[in-house]
Coordinates of C-alpha atoms in Angstrom, one line a residue:
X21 CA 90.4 205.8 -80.8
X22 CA 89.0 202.3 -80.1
X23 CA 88.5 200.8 -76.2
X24 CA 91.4 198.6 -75.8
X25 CA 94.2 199.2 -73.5
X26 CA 97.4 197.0 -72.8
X27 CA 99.3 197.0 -69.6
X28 CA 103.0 198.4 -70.5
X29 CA 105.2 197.8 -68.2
X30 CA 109.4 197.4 -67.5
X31 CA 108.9 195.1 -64.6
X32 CA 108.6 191.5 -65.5
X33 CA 106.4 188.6 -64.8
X34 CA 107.1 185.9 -61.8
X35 CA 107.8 183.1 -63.7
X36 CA 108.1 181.3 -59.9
X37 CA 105.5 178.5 -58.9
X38 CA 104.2 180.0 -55.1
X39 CA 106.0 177.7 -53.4
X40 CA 109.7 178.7 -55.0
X41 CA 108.2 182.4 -54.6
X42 CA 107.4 182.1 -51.0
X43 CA 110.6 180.8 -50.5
X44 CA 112.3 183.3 -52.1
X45 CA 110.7 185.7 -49.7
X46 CA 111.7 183.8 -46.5
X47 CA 115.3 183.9 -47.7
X48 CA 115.1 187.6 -48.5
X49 CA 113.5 188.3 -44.9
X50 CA 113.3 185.4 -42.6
X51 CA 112.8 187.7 -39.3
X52 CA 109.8 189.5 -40.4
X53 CA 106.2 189.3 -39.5
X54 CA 104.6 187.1 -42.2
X55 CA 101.1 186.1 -40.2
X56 CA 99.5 187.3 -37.3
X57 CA 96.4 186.0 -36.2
X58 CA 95.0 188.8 -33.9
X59 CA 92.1 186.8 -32.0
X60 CA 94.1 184.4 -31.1
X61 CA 97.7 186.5 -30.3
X62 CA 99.6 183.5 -32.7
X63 CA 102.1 185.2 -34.9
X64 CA 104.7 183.9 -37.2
X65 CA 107.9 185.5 -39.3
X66 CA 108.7 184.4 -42.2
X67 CA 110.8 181.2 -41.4
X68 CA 108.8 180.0 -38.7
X69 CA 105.7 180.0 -41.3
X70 CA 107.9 177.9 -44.2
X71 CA 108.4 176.3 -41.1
X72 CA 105.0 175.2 -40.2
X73 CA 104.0 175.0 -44.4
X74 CA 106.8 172.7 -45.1
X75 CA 105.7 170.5 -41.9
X76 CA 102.4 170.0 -43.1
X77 CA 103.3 169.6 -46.3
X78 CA 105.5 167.1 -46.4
X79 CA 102.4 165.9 -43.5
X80 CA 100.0 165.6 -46.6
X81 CA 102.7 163.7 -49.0
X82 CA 103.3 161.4 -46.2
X83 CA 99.4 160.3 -46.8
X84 CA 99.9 160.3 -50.3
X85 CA 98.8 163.6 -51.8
X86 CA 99.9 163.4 -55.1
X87 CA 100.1 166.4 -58.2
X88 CA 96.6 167.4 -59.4
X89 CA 95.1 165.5 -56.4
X90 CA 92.2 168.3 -55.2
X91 CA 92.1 169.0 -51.5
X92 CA 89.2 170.9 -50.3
X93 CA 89.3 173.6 -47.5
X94 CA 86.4 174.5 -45.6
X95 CA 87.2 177.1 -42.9
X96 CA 86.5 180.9 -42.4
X97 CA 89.9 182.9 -41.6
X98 CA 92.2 181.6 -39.6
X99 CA 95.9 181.0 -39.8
X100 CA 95.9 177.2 -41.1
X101 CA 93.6 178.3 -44.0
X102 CA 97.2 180.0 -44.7
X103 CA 98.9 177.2 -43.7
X104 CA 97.2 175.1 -46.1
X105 CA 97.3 177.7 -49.0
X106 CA 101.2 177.3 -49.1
X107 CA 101.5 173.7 -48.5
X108 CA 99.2 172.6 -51.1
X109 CA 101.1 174.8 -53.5
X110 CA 104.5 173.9 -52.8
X111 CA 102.8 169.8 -53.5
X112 CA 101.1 170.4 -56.8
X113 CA 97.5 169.8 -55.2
X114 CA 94.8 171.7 -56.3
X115 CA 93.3 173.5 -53.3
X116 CA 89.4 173.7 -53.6
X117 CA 87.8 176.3 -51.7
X118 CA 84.5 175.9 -50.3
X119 CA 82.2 179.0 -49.0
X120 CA 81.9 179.2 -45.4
X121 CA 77.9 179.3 -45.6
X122 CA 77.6 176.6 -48.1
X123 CA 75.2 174.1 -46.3
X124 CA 74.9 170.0 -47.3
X125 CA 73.6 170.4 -50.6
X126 CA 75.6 172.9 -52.0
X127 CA 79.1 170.8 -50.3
X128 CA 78.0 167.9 -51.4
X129 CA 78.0 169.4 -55.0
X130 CA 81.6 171.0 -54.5
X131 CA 82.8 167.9 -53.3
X132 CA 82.1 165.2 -56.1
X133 CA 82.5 168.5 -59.3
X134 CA 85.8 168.7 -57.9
X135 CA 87.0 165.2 -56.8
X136 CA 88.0 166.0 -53.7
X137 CA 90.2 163.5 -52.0
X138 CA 91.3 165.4 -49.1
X139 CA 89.6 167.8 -46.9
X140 CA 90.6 169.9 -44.4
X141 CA 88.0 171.6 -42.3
X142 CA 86.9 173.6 -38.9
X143 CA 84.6 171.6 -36.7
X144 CA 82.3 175.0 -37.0
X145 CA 81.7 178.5 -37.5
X146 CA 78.9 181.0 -36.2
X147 CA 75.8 178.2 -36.8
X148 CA 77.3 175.7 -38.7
X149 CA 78.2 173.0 -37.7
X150 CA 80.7 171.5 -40.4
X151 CA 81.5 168.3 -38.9
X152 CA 78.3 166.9 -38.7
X153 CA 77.7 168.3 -42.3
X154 CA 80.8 166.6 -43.6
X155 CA 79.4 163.6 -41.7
X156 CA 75.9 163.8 -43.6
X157 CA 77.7 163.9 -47.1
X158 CA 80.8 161.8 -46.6
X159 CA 78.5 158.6 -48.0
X160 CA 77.7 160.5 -51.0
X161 CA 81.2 161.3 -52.1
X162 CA 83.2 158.5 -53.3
X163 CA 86.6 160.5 -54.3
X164 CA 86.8 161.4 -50.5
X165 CA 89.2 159.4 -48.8
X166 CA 90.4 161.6 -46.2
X167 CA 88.9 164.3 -43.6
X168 CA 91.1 166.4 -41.6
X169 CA 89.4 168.8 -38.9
X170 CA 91.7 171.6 -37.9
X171 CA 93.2 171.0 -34.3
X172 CA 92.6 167.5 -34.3
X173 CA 94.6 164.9 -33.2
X174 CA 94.6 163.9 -37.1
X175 CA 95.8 167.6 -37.9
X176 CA 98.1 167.7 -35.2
X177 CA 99.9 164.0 -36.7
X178 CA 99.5 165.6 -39.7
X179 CA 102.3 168.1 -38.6
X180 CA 104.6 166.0 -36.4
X181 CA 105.0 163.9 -39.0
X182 CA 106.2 166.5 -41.5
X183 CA 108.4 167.8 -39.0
X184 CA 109.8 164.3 -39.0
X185 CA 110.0 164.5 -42.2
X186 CA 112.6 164.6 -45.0
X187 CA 112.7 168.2 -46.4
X188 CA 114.6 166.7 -49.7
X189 CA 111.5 164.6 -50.6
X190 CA 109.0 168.3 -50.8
X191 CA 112.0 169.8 -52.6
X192 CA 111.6 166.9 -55.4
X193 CA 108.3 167.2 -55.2
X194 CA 108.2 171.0 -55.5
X195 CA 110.7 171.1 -58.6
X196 CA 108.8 169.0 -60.4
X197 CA 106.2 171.9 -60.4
X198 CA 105.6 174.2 -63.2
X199 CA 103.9 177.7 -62.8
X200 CA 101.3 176.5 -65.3
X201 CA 100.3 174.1 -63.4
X202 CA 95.9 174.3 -62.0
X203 CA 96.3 174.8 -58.8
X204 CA 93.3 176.2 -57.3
X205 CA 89.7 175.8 -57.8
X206 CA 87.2 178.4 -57.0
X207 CA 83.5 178.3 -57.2
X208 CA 81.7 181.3 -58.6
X209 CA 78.9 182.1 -57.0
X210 CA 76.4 181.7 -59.7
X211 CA 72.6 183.0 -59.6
X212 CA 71.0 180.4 -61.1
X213 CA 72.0 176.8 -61.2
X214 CA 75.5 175.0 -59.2
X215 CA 78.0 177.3 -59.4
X216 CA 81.6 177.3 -61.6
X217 CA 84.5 176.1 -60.7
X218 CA 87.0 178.7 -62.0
X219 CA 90.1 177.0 -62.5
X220 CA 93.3 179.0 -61.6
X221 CA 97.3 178.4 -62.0
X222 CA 100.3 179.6 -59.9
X223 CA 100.9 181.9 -62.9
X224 CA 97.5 183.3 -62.8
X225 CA 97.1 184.2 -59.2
X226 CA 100.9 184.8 -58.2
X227 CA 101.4 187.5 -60.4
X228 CA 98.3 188.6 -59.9
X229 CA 98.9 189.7 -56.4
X230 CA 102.6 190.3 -56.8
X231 CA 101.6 193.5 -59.4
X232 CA 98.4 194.6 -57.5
X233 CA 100.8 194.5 -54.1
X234 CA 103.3 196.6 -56.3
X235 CA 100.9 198.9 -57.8
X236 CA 99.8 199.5 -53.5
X237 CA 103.4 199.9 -53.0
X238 CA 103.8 197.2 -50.5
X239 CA 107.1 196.5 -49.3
X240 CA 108.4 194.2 -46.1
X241 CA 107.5 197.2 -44.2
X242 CA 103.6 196.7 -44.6
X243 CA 101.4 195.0 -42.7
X244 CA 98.0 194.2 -44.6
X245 CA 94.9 193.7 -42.5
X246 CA 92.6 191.2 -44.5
X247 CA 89.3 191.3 -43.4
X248 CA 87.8 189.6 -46.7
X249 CA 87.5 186.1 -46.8
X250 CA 90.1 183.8 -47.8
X251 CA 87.9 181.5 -50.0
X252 CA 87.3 184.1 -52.5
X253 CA 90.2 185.6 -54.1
X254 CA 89.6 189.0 -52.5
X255 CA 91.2 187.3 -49.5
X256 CA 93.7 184.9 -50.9
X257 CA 95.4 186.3 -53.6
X258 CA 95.0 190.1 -53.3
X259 CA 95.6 189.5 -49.8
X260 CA 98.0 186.6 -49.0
X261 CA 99.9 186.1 -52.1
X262 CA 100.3 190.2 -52.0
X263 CA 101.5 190.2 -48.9
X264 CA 104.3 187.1 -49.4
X265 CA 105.1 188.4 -52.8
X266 CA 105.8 191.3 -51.5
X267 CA 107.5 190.4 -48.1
X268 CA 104.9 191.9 -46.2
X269 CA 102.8 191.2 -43.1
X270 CA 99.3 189.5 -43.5
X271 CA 96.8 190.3 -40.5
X272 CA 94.0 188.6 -39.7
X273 CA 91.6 190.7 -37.6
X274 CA 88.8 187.9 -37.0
X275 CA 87.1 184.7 -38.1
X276 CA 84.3 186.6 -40.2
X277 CA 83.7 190.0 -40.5
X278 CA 83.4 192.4 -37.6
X279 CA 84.1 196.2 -38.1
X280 CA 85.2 196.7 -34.3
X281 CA 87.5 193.5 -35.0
X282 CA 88.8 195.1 -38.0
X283 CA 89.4 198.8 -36.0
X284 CA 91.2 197.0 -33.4
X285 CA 93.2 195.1 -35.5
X286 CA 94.0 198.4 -37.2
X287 CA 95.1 199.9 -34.3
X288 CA 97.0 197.2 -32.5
X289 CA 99.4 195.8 -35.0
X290 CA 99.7 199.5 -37.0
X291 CA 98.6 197.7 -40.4
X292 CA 99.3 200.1 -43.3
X293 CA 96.5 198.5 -45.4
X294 CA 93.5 197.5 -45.3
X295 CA 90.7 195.7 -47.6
X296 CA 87.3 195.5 -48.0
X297 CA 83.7 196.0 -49.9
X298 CA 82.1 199.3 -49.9
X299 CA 80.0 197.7 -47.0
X300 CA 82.6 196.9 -45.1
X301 CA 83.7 200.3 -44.7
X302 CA 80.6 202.0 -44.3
X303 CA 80.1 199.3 -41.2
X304 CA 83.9 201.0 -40.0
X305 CA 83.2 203.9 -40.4
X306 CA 79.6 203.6 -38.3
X307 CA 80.9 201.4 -36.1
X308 CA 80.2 203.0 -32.6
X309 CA 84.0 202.6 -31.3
X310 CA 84.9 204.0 -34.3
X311 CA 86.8 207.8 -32.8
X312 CA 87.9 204.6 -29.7
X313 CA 90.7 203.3 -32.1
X314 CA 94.0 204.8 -33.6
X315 CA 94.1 204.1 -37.3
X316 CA 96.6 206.7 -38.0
X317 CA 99.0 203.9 -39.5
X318 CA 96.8 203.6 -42.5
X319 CA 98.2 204.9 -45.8
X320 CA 96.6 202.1 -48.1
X321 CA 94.4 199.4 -49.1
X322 CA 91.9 198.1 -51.8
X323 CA 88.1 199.0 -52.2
X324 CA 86.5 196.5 -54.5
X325 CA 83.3 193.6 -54.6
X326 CA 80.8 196.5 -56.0
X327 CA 80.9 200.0 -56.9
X328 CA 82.1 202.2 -54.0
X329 CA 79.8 205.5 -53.4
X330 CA 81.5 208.6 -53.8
X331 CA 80.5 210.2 -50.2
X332 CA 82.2 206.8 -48.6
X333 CA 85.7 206.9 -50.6
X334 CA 85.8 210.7 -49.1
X335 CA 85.5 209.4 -45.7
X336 CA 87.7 206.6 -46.2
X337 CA 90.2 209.2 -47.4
X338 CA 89.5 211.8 -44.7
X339 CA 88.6 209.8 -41.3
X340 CA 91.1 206.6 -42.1
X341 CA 93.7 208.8 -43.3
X342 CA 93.9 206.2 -46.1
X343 CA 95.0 208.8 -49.0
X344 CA 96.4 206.1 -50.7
X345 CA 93.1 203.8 -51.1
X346 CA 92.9 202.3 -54.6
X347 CA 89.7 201.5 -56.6
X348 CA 90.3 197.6 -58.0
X349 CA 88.0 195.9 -60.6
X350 CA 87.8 192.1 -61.7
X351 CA 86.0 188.5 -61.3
X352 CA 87.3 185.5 -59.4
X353 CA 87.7 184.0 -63.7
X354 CA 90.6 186.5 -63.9
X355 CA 92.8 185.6 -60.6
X356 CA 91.0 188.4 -59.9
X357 CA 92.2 192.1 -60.5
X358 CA 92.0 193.8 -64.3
X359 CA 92.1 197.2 -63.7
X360 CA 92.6 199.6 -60.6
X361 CA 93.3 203.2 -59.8
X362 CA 96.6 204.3 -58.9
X363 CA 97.5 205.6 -55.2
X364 CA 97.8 209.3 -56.9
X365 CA 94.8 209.1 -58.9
X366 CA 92.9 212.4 -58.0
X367 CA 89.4 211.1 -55.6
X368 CA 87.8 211.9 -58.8
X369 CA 89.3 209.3 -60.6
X370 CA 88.6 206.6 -57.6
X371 CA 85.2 207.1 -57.1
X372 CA 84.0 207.6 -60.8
X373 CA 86.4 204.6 -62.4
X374 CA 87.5 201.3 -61.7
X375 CA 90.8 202.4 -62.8
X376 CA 92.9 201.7 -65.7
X377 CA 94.4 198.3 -66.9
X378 CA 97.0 196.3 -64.6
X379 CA 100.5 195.2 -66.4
X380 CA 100.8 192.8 -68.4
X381 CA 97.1 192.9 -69.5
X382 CA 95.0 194.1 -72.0
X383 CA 91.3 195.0 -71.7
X384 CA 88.5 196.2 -74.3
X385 CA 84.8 197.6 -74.6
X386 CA 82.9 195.6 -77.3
X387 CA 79.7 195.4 -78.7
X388 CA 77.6 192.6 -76.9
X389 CA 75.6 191.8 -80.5
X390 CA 78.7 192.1 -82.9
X391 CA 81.6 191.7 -80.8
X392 CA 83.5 194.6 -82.6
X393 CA 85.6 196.7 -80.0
X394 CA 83.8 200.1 -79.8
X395 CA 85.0 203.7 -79.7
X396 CA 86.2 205.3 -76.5
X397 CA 83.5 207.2 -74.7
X398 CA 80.7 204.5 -75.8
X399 CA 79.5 201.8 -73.4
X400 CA 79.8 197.6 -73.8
X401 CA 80.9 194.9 -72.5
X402 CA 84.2 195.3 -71.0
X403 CA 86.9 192.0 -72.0
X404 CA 89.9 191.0 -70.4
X405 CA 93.2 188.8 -71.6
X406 CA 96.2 187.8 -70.7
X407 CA 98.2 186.3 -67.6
X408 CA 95.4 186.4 -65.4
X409 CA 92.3 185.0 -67.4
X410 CA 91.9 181.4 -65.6
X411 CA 93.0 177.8 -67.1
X412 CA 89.0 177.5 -67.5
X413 CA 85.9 175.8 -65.5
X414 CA 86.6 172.6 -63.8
X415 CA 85.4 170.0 -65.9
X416 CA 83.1 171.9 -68.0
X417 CA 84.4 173.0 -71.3
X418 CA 81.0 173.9 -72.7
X419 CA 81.1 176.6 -69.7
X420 CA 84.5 177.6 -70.6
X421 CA 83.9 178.5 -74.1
X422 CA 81.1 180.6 -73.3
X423 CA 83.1 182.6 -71.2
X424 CA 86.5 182.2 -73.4
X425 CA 86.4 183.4 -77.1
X426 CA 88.8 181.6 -79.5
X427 CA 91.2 184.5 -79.6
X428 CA 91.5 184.0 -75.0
X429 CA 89.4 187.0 -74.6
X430 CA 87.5 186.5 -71.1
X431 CA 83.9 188.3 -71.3
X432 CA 83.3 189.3 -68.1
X433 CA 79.4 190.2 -68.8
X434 CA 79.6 194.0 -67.4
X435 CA 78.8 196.7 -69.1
X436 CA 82.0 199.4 -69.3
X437 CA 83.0 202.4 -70.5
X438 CA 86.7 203.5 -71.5
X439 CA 87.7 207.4 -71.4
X440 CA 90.4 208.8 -73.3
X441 CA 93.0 208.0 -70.7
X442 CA 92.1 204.0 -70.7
X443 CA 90.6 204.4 -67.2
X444 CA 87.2 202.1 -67.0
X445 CA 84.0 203.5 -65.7
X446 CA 81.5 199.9 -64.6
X447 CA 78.2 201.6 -64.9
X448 CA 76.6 197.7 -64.4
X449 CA 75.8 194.3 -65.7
X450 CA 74.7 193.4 -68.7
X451 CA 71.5 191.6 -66.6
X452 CA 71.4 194.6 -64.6
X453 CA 70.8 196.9 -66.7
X454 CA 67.2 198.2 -66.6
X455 CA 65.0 199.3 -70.1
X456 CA 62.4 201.7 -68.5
X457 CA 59.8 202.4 -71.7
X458 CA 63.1 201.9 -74.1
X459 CA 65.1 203.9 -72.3
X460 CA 68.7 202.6 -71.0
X461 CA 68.9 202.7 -67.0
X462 CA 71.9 201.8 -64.8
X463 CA 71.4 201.2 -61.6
X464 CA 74.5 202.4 -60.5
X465 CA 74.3 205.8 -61.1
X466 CA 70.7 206.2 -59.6
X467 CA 72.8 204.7 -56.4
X468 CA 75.5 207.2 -56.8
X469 CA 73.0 209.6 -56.3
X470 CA 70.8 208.4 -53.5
X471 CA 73.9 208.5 -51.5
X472 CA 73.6 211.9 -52.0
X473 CA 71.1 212.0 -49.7
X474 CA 71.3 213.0 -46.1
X475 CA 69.1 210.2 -44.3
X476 CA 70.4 207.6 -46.8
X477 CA 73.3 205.3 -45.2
X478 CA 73.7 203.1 -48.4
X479 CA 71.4 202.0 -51.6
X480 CA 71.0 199.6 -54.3
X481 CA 68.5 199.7 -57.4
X482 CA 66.8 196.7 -58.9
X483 CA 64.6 196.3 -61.7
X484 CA 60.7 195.3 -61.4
X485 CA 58.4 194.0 -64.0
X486 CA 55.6 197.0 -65.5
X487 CA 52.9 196.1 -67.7
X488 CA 53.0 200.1 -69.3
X489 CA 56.8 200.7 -68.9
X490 CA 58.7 197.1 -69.3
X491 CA 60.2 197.9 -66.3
X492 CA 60.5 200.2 -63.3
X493 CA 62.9 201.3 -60.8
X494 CA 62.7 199.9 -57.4
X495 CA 65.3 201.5 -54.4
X496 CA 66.0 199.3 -51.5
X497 CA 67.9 201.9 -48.9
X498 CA 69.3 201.6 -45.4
X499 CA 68.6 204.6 -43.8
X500 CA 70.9 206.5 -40.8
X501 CA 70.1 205.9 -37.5
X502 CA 68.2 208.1 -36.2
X503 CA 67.1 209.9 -39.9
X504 CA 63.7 211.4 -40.3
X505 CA 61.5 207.8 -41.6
X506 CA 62.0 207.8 -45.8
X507 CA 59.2 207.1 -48.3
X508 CA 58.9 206.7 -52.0
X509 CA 57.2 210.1 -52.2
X510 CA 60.5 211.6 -50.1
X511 CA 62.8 209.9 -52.5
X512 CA 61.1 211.1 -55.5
X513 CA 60.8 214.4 -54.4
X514 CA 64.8 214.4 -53.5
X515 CA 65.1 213.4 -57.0
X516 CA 63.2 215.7 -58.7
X517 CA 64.7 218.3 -61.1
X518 CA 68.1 216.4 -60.4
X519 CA 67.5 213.5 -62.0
X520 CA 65.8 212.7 -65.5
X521 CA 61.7 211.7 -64.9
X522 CA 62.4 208.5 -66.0
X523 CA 65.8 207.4 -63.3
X524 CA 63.3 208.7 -60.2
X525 CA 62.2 205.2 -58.4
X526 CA 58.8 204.5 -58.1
X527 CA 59.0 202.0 -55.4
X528 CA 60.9 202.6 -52.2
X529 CA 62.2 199.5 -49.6
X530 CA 63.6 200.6 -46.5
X531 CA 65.3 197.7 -45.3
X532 CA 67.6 197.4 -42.4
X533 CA 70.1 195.3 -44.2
X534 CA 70.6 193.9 -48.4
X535 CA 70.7 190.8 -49.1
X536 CA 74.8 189.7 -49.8
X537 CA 77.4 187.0 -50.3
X538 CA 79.7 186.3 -48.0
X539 CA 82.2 188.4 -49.9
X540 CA 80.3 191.3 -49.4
X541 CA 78.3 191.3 -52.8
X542 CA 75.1 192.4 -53.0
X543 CA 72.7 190.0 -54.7
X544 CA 70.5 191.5 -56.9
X545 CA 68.4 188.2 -58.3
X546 CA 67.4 187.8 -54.4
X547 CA 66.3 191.8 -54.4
X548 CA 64.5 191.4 -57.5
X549 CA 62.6 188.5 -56.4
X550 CA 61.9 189.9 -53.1
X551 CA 60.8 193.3 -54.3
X552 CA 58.1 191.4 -57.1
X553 CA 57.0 189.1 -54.0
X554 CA 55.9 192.2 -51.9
X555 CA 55.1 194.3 -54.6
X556 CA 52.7 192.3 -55.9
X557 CA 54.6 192.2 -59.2
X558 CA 54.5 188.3 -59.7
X559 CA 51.8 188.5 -62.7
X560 CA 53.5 191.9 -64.8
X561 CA 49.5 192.6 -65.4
X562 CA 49.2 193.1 -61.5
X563 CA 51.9 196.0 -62.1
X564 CA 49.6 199.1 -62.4
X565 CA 47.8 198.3 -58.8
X566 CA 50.9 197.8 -57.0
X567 CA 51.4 200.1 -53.9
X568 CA 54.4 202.6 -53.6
X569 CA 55.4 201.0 -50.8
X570 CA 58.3 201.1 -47.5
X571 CA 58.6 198.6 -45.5

């Protein structure tokens, strides 16, 4: 039987733009919680948000935001990010997100690829100081006519005049919307180079978090804590658009991550969900307070970013009481989500897969070299199409059509394996994947295993150049606090007889934290560098005297 699998399924797609959606929502449950933004005790139902989305939407027209016009947001979580989401939807403008730690250069870049006219932005976050960034760039970027700082006087006009406003002039503008329509950009965070900006539609990303909300069995009755950013589509589609899809209740437990924030969040407004990346929840679960705070309301929620580690899925399941957790796989080019588990897939199932195929998608294992979809049980790259695969990159069709085959396939670059049931096993990228003396390595399941280990909080395996072998393993782990001190020698000797010669790392880093993204991702190209630069491995012929090192 070949890999390919195809979402069957008797419920049918939103054909809705986000704003006619939301609105459908509000008129289905006006009186129920639709945001609540715990630091700050603000909380909204569902008409007093279209309330306040409608108000500064029509704010925006009144300054002549027009259809396609890009406005930028630069923000970490907070309820106008929200705000902002809806409005610009229910106008036509194309929201661009912009990373919370992007710094001059990289804004700069985002601004002027995109053409933003418009942007809406904190005055800060943690060290940044946006304003004075915005103020260092604002020369360089012609298209940008506009900057609006959140709680300013400007953003505050911005909202008395759309309450002023004539609600029949957004209701023109928002029926002259169609669902196919670009209306957010969203910039990949690419390893080498500027990154992409992944061009998505209301029909991509609506439906996207309407089914992956349905698959989690959200109703009006959830309440979805959202600890993930909003810039990335972790945050808001799988959180956001799943929750107003849906009718349920988005939290916000904090600017930026904070695992005590999270707890309390939790605990206070009884969420039934909750999201994150594997890190996240190992941080929850070690957090200190942890035993402090009631979580008992947890049934739910998404695991997703990177592969989760069996031993953390069990406590998830057993100390959160979240026996509902689901496994979900994609990339910010497919709105996001391809495949997940199911709530009653066995642990099994969540912790060895990335599920099977969502509705209304199909998904296959090819060959990298021929491109011909391979048998089930073999490994290759795993391909998505349908709905979700994005409009393309902004402004860069070269880009695009590496990524796009003619027949709409996206090729996601990750290496994949389907089993008889069309559930997905990710055993790595493509550029991950590590040839030891011609043998095939995959990082992720030397990780799997290293979380085995009793003094081992989390790991992650990198390749490093070898003038004998090609390459050799190299472990960067995080140990428990408290743990007997771990060397490569320890590790190996863990390993051996359990894993093949060949899978035992030579090289050992004991680090107190990985390098990441802000979404949680763990970034490999900065572990590979670092691990050449204090193994000594910048010249492959220096490989031999290198030191089995921890540091």
């Amino acid at each position: 039987m070949p890999s390919y699998a195809s979402g069957v399924s008797d419920v049918p797609l939103l054909g809705d733009t986000i704003g006619d959606n939301f609105d459908r929502t509000v008129a289905a449950v006006p009186d129920r919680d639709a945001l609540v933004e715990v630091p700050t005790g603000r909380r909204w139902t569902y008409a007093q948000l279209r309330s306040d989305v409608d108000a500064l939407a029509l704010g925006l027209l009144d300054t002549g935001v027009a259809k396609g016009d890009r406005v930028g947001i630069w923000a970490p979580n907070m309820a106008e990010w929200t705000l902002l989401q809806y409005a610009s939807a229910k106008l036509g403008a194309i929201l661009v997100n912009i990373n919370p730690s992007y710094r001059t250069h990289e804004l700069e870049f985002v601004l002027n690829q995109a053409g933003v006219s418009v942007l809406v932005s904190a005055r800060e976050f943690k060290t940044s100081n946006y304003e004075q960034m915005i103020a260092d760039v604002r020369g360089k970027c012609p298209d940008l006519r506009s900057v609006v700082l959140i709680g300013s006087d400007e953003w505050n006009g911005l909202l008395d005049a759309g309450r002023a406003g004539d609600p029949a002039v957004l209701a023109e503008r928002q029926a002259s919307l169609t669902t196919d329509d670009p209306i957010n950009i969203q910039y990949t965070s690419g390893t080498t180079g500027f990154p992409k900006g992944a061009t998505l539609s209301h029909h991509n990303i609506l439906n996207n978090g309407y089914f992956l909300g349905r698959i989690l069995g959200y109703t009006s009755d959830d309440r979805v804590c959202i600890p993930v950013p909003f810039y990335h589509c972790f945050g808001m589609v799988m959180g956001n658009l799943g929750c107003t899809s849906n009718g349920s209740t988005m939290v916000i437990p904090a600017q930026g991550f904070d695992p005590e924030a999270t707890l309390r969040a939790v605990a206070q407004e009884r969420c039934t969900s909750l999201y994150g990346v594997p890190t996240m929840f190992i941080a929850e679960l070690n957090a200190p307070t942890f035993a402090d705070h009631d979580v008992s309301s947890l049934r739910t929620g998404i695991m997703a970013g990177s592969p989760c580690p069996v031993e953390v899925m069990k406590q998830v399941v057993d100390r959160m009481g979240m026996a509902e957790v689901t496994i979900a796989y994609g990339m910010t080019e497919t709105s996001p989500v391809s495949t997940q588990t199911r709530r009653d897939d066995s642990l099994e199932l969540r912790v060895s897969t990335v599920g099977r195929v969502l509705p209304h998608l199909e998904v296959k294992i090819v060959d990298p070299e021929t491109g011909l979809t391979v048998p089930r049980g073999e490994p290759g790259e795993l391909c998505t199409r349908g709905y979700s695969v994005m409009l393309g990159y902004w402004n860069e069709p070269d880009k695009t059509a590496e990524a796009i085959d003619p027949a709409r396939w996206m090729h996601t670059g990750d290496l994949g394996v389907m089993d008889d049931d069309g559930y997905v096993n990710i055993t790595g990228r493509i550029k991950d994947m590590v040839i030891r003396g011609g043998e095939n390595v995959y990082p992720r399941e030397i990780e799997e295993f290293l979380h085995t280990h009793p003094d081992i909080l989390d790991a992650q395996v990198v390749g490093v150049p070898d003038v004998k072998y090609g390459e050799e393993l190299c472990a960067w782990v995080i140990q428990r606090e408290g743990s007997t001190p771990l060397d490569a020698d320890a590790v190996r000797e863990f390993a051996t007889g359990k894993l093949a010669h060949y899978k035992i790392p030579r090289y050992v880093m004991v680090v107190d934290e990985f390098p990441m993204t802000v979404t949680g991702k763990v970034r490999k190209v900065e572990m590979r560098a670092t691990s050449v630069d204090r193994l000594g491995l910048g010249d492959a012929s220096s490989a031999g005297k290198a030191q089995e090192t921890s540091t």
